């Protein structure tokens, strides 16, 4: 139709009329006629139906793919053509995308709708090779969706809807539907990935290492303190404790990650806790099975009817306060400064002052002569010389200014004449002639002898108000009254007297004008100051600081340094320096106090430096014996207190709460080997868990501990007498319960070494008594013999000699027998304590040999008892001390050069494990709802899928097992006793079977 140009007003275009007629006919057709709709209507109707069915197919395919991908998750892609389609970092999501594509493609084959002679089908491109598979993966995207990410959103791109009329293609429509399905495949994969990451996190992040640390600490401290208290515990931290703590920690990580833990695992841990507690009793814990406080912190409880009631719910803790005092350091410094020569030097310096001559010289008349007259005009001056002499001719008045801080002892003045004779030598040819001229000058000389109370003394230079009053001292004798005559004698008399000083001033030949003068000291001054120092020593000795035990053991604090800072804070009060001295004796007292405090600070400085060196050596020992370090040990100490959630809230999805269930095989990862007869998921014979447990400072102290404290003997093959004595005591106790020829021989060799050291030390004590008292040789021997009679064995005597008990008793008995004063008795005690340990210390060979024999006998008796008796008898044996509990162990902090304030030990634990099968399932909405459960399971098997439809499955990758490695360090600190704390079973490194490879 041709449109005619012209007036168009009121006209409607034919095209619009056509559209209106078409719409009207489509609206009215269903109402008024029964005939089929026109062709266009059939196409749209078929497309609508096909689109709806495609949406259903995509939803069903994605949901099914999610469940199947979760049931066989690809964690590591296979090195195959199909496996390489998956990226390493997103292998699970990529495999889910591939499954979704293939599943949707399969469902789309069933999509076919018809409307009259129109049919519509839906298709995705077929996959015949890896290239097709890669393109297919790119057509699908998946992500978490819904509330809390509990659902999954998926988009399948470019689905082709093909329209055919009577078999001929009419048109094609492209769809990219997006569906949200209540499938938790992605959520479960993310949760399990988080779980595995937490299992492998270090101590600085939440996870297994932190929780393992939190469980091991209460166990180690409870058992360590029980051993320290005398319980027959050989291994404070054994691998059975590591296994129990690891499984409890695994359950804790499960709860914090999934909201719930494996119920079978919880039951297994409860049983294992009870069994371990009973085993501890049988092995000698003697009532120290885990208390309820320990179990509460470990987040699991034993069966109460399987364990004895705990003695106390209060367990020792690394955060417990420990008081460290100056203690013996005060005695060491006292011996340094209070000895006769040292104290006398301090007092002498306090009584020493500076003196000097201050002079003023002025010429009041006359002067030197001029040149002598020439013999004649022809004479030439060839030489000239002037001689002079000075003579005091009378007294004179004058004034000399005294410098600030000085005061004058005496002033005097003289008039001095200086006579000059000037001789000239003249020459005329070969003739020589001398002529002279003489003159006199007159001088007024003023002299002052001055002094000030300065010197080499550490006491502040303050005014001594009564310096020159002989009776102003608090002790009998002169004050500084004799300083003036001594100063005048030293500076005036020795220079020729007052006239001589004046004459030398004029002649400019006065030599020394400054010197020091020491006043006479009262005879009682020494004892008066000594008694004052003893009172000060007691005050300094009681200076303490409070530190946390755990931080001491990890070298995070330095007690000597803190004590030094504390003494510095108290220094002014302890020195008791007045504004002015009321006497020289008071200054001497202050000087002695400051000298003593300086010695204490120097000793604490040395100890702080030694502590730093020990810290470096401990770090070296940890590195050499384990994979640990002090830094990691401190991190573990912090990690044990890190708040961790017991569980996470149950997420709510579109259909309601999403409930999670964890199912593991094996539910309890044991250190023993298991096989498929026990769990079908196992692949042959496996070790689900392996552990390595290193006790760094074992028994006896020696070895690593000696490397830290630096040893005490002249050679490296000797040990401390206290260590040898404790080992000897353990041998005697063991032989008292059971005879053993090997142990007896080792014991006898060690006893000879100990007796030799004892005799040398007691001989030194006898000499010291004779030297520092009026006792003769016989009386000194009697004193020491009476004192040592209390300890009737070699081991007991050695311990008494090394811990100071013997020295204190010798001083007390000497005081009683010799009528010593309290000061004399205390002085003797301090000097006896300064007697050094003999160079003939017992040998390392005899000490370690005896310790090994003690362990061997104890272990043999335990094995016999366990094999032949029941549990009750085993407990009775455990209550008996077999000697091993008295063997010394641990790292002394910090003999031999400093006071022993604690003993520490470190256990470094490493565990590796692997679940044969780790499954997590979720249900959402009503539990009875069909298809409402999704299970994600990793068992290490290969994951295959027929991607090209040829009936043969291709390998996509592997559902890697959930494995982990965790390590941590535990430090235990006990008070200072020779017994110490540590594993005493003779094995420093405890490795489980299968170490270091968990799994098949």
PDB file of N, CA and C in Angstrom, residues 505-542:
ATOM      1  N   UNK A 505     107.724  30.484  97.810  1.00  0.00           N
ATOM      2  CA  UNK A 505     106.731  31.139  96.946  1.00  0.00           C
ATOM      3  C   UNK A 505     107.388  32.244  96.147  1.00  0.00           C
ATOM      4  N   UNK A 506     108.249  33.039  96.845  1.00  0.00           N
ATOM      5  CA  UNK A 506     108.929  34.121  96.139  1.00  0.00           C
ATOM      6  C   UNK A 506     109.903  33.567  95.123  1.00  0.00           C
ATOM      7  N   UNK A 507     110.585  32.494  95.486  1.00  0.00           N
ATOM      8  CA  UNK A 507     111.566  31.901  94.575  1.00  0.00           C
ATOM      9  C   UNK A 507     110.916  31.059  93.481  1.00  0.00           C
ATOM     10  N   UNK A 508     109.607  30.822  93.625  1.00  0.00           N
ATOM     11  CA  UNK A 508     108.875  29.993  92.654  1.00  0.00           C
ATOM     12  C   UNK A 508     109.401  28.558  92.617  1.00  0.00           C
ATOM     13  N   UNK A 509     109.752  28.075  93.782  1.00  0.00           N
ATOM     14  CA  UNK A 509     110.247  26.684  93.864  1.00  0.00           C
ATOM     15  C   UNK A 509     109.364  25.819  94.754  1.00  0.00           C
ATOM     16  N   UNK A 510     108.187  26.313  95.088  1.00  0.00           N
ATOM     17  CA  UNK A 510     107.280  25.520  95.923  1.00  0.00           C
ATOM     18  C   UNK A 510     106.724  24.374  95.075  1.00  0.00           C
ATOM     19  N   UNK A 511     106.951  23.164  95.526  1.00  0.00           N
ATOM     20  CA  UNK A 511     106.536  21.985  94.755  1.00  0.00           C
ATOM     21  C   UNK A 511     105.053  21.652  94.951  1.00  0.00           C
ATOM     22  N   UNK A 512     104.776  20.532  95.647  1.00  0.00           N
ATOM     23  CA  UNK A 512     103.404  20.062  95.795  1.00  0.00           C
ATOM     24  C   UNK A 512     102.593  21.033  96.648  1.00  0.00           C
ATOM     25  N   UNK A 513     101.438  21.408  96.108  1.00  0.00           N
ATOM     26  CA  UNK A 513     100.540  22.277  96.866  1.00  0.00           C
ATOM     27  C   UNK A 513      99.211  21.593  97.173  1.00  0.00           C
ATOM     28  N   UNK A 514      99.023  20.325  96.719  1.00  0.00           N
ATOM     29  CA  UNK A 514      97.801  19.570  97.013  1.00  0.00           C
ATOM     30  C   UNK A 514      98.179  18.155  97.405  1.00  0.00           C
ATOM     31  N   UNK A 515      97.428  17.577  98.319  1.00  0.00           N
ATOM     32  CA  UNK A 515      97.650  16.202  98.736  1.00  0.00           C
ATOM     33  C   UNK A 515      96.408  15.728  99.477  1.00  0.00           C
ATOM     34  N   UNK A 516      96.419  14.496  99.917  1.00  0.00           N
ATOM     35  CA  UNK A 516      95.324  13.956 100.726  1.00  0.00           C
ATOM     36  C   UNK A 516      95.876  13.589 102.089  1.00  0.00           C
ATOM     37  N   UNK A 517      94.995  13.694 103.055  1.00  0.00           N
ATOM     38  CA  UNK A 517      95.364  13.381 104.429  1.00  0.00           C
ATOM     39  C   UNK A 517      94.306  12.439 104.988  1.00  0.00           C
ATOM     40  N   UNK A 518      94.742  11.363 105.612  1.00  0.00           N
ATOM     41  CA  UNK A 518      93.828  10.402 106.224  1.00  0.00           C
ATOM     42  C   UNK A 518      93.875  10.565 107.732  1.00  0.00           C
ATOM     43  N   UNK A 519      92.711  10.804 108.281  1.00  0.00           N
ATOM     44  CA  UNK A 519      92.632  10.983 109.732  1.00  0.00           C
ATOM     45  C   UNK A 519      92.701   9.630 110.430  1.00  0.00           C
ATOM     46  N   UNK A 520      93.048   9.662 111.666  1.00  0.00           N
ATOM     47  CA  UNK A 520      93.041   8.439 112.469  1.00  0.00           C
ATOM     48  C   UNK A 520      91.608   7.995 112.684  1.00  0.00           C
ATOM     49  N   UNK A 521      91.371   6.663 112.606  1.00  0.00           N
ATOM     50  CA  UNK A 521      90.025   6.122 112.764  1.00  0.00           C
ATOM     51  C   UNK A 521      89.856   5.516 114.147  1.00  0.00           C
ATOM     52  N   UNK A 522      88.682   5.663 114.729  1.00  0.00           N
ATOM     53  CA  UNK A 522      88.439   5.063 116.048  1.00  0.00           C
ATOM     54  C   UNK A 522      88.560   3.548 115.978  1.00  0.00           C
ATOM     55  N   UNK A 523      89.076   2.905 116.985  1.00  0.00           N
ATOM     56  CA  UNK A 523      89.211   1.438 116.979  1.00  0.00           C
ATOM     57  C   UNK A 523      87.869   0.737 116.823  1.00  0.00           C
ATOM     58  N   UNK A 524      86.789   1.326 117.351  1.00  0.00           N
ATOM     59  CA  UNK A 524      85.479   0.675 117.288  1.00  0.00           C
ATOM     60  C   UNK A 524      84.771   0.894 115.952  1.00  0.00           C
ATOM     61  N   UNK A 525      85.365   1.734 115.092  1.00  0.00           N
ATOM     62  CA  UNK A 525      84.676   2.083 113.846  1.00  0.00           C
ATOM     63  C   UNK A 525      84.403   0.856 112.987  1.00  0.00           C
ATOM     64  N   UNK A 526      85.367  -0.021 112.853  1.00  0.00           N
ATOM     65  CA  UNK A 526      85.234  -1.189 111.978  1.00  0.00           C
ATOM     66  C   UNK A 526      84.036  -2.038 112.383  1.00  0.00           C
ATOM     67  N   UNK A 527      83.941  -2.402 113.653  1.00  0.00           N
ATOM     68  CA  UNK A 527      82.840  -3.255 114.090  1.00  0.00           C
ATOM     69  C   UNK A 527      81.509  -2.526 114.023  1.00  0.00           C
ATOM     70  N   UNK A 528      81.522  -1.217 114.296  1.00  0.00           N
ATOM     71  CA  UNK A 528      80.286  -0.435 114.229  1.00  0.00           C
ATOM     72  C   UNK A 528      79.740  -0.425 112.804  1.00  0.00           C
ATOM     73  N   UNK A 529      80.600  -0.188 111.841  1.00  0.00           N
ATOM     74  CA  UNK A 529      80.165  -0.193 110.440  1.00  0.00           C
ATOM     75  C   UNK A 529      79.817  -1.606 109.994  1.00  0.00           C
ATOM     76  N   UNK A 530      80.571  -2.591 110.460  1.00  0.00           N
ATOM     77  CA  UNK A 530      80.307  -3.983 110.077  1.00  0.00           C
ATOM     78  C   UNK A 530      78.910  -4.405 110.527  1.00  0.00           C
ATOM     79  N   UNK A 531      78.540  -4.059 111.757  1.00  0.00           N
ATOM     80  CA  UNK A 531      77.205  -4.399 112.250  1.00  0.00           C
ATOM     81  C   UNK A 531      76.130  -3.683 111.433  1.00  0.00           C
ATOM     82  N   UNK A 532      76.405  -2.446 111.077  1.00  0.00           N
ATOM     83  CA  UNK A 532      75.452  -1.714 110.249  1.00  0.00           C
ATOM     84  C   UNK A 532      75.296  -2.372 108.875  1.00  0.00           C
ATOM     85  N   UNK A 533      76.415  -2.833 108.314  1.00  0.00           N
ATOM     86  CA  UNK A 533      76.352  -3.518 107.014  1.00  0.00           C
ATOM     87  C   UNK A 533      75.565  -4.817 107.114  1.00  0.00           C
ATOM     88  N   UNK A 534      75.671  -5.496 108.218  1.00  0.00           N
ATOM     89  CA  UNK A 534      74.922  -6.743 108.373  1.00  0.00           C
ATOM     90  C   UNK A 534      73.425  -6.473 108.386  1.00  0.00           C
ATOM     91  N   UNK A 535      73.021  -5.378 109.051  1.00  0.00           N
ATOM     92  CA  UNK A 535      71.604  -5.020 109.034  1.00  0.00           C
ATOM     93  C   UNK A 535      71.166  -4.653 107.616  1.00  0.00           C
ATOM     94  N   UNK A 536      72.035  -3.930 106.910  1.00  0.00           N
ATOM     95  CA  UNK A 536      71.724  -3.572 105.521  1.00  0.00           C
ATOM     96  C   UNK A 536      71.637  -4.824 104.658  1.00  0.00           C
ATOM     97  N   UNK A 537      72.560  -5.770 104.874  1.00  0.00           N
ATOM     98  CA  UNK A 537      72.536  -7.021 104.101  1.00  0.00           C
ATOM     99  C   UNK A 537      71.202  -7.737 104.291  1.00  0.00           C
ATOM    100  N   UNK A 538      70.699  -7.759 105.527  1.00  0.00           N
ATOM    101  CA  UNK A 538      69.420  -8.416 105.771  1.00  0.00           C
ATOM    102  C   UNK A 538      68.293  -7.717 105.016  1.00  0.00           C
ATOM    103  N   UNK A 539      68.326  -6.388 104.990  1.00  0.00           N
ATOM    104  CA  UNK A 539      67.286  -5.654 104.267  1.00  0.00           C
ATOM    105  C   UNK A 539      67.370  -5.908 102.765  1.00  0.00           C
ATOM    106  N   UNK A 540      68.596  -5.911 102.236  1.00  0.00           N
ATOM    107  CA  UNK A 540      68.775  -6.158 100.802  1.00  0.00           C
ATOM    108  C   UNK A 540      68.410  -7.597 100.466  1.00  0.00           C
ATOM    109  N   UNK A 541      68.771  -8.504 101.343  1.00  0.00           N
ATOM    110  CA  UNK A 541      68.493  -9.924 101.116  1.00  0.00           C
ATOM    111  C   UNK A 541      67.002 -10.174 100.952  1.00  0.00           C
ATOM    112  N   UNK A 542      66.189  -9.413 101.649  1.00  0.00           N
ATOM    113  CA  UNK A 542      64.741  -9.596 101.604  1.00  0.00           C
ATOM    114  C   UNK A 542      64.082  -8.844 100.458  1.00  0.00           C
TER     115      UNK A 542
END
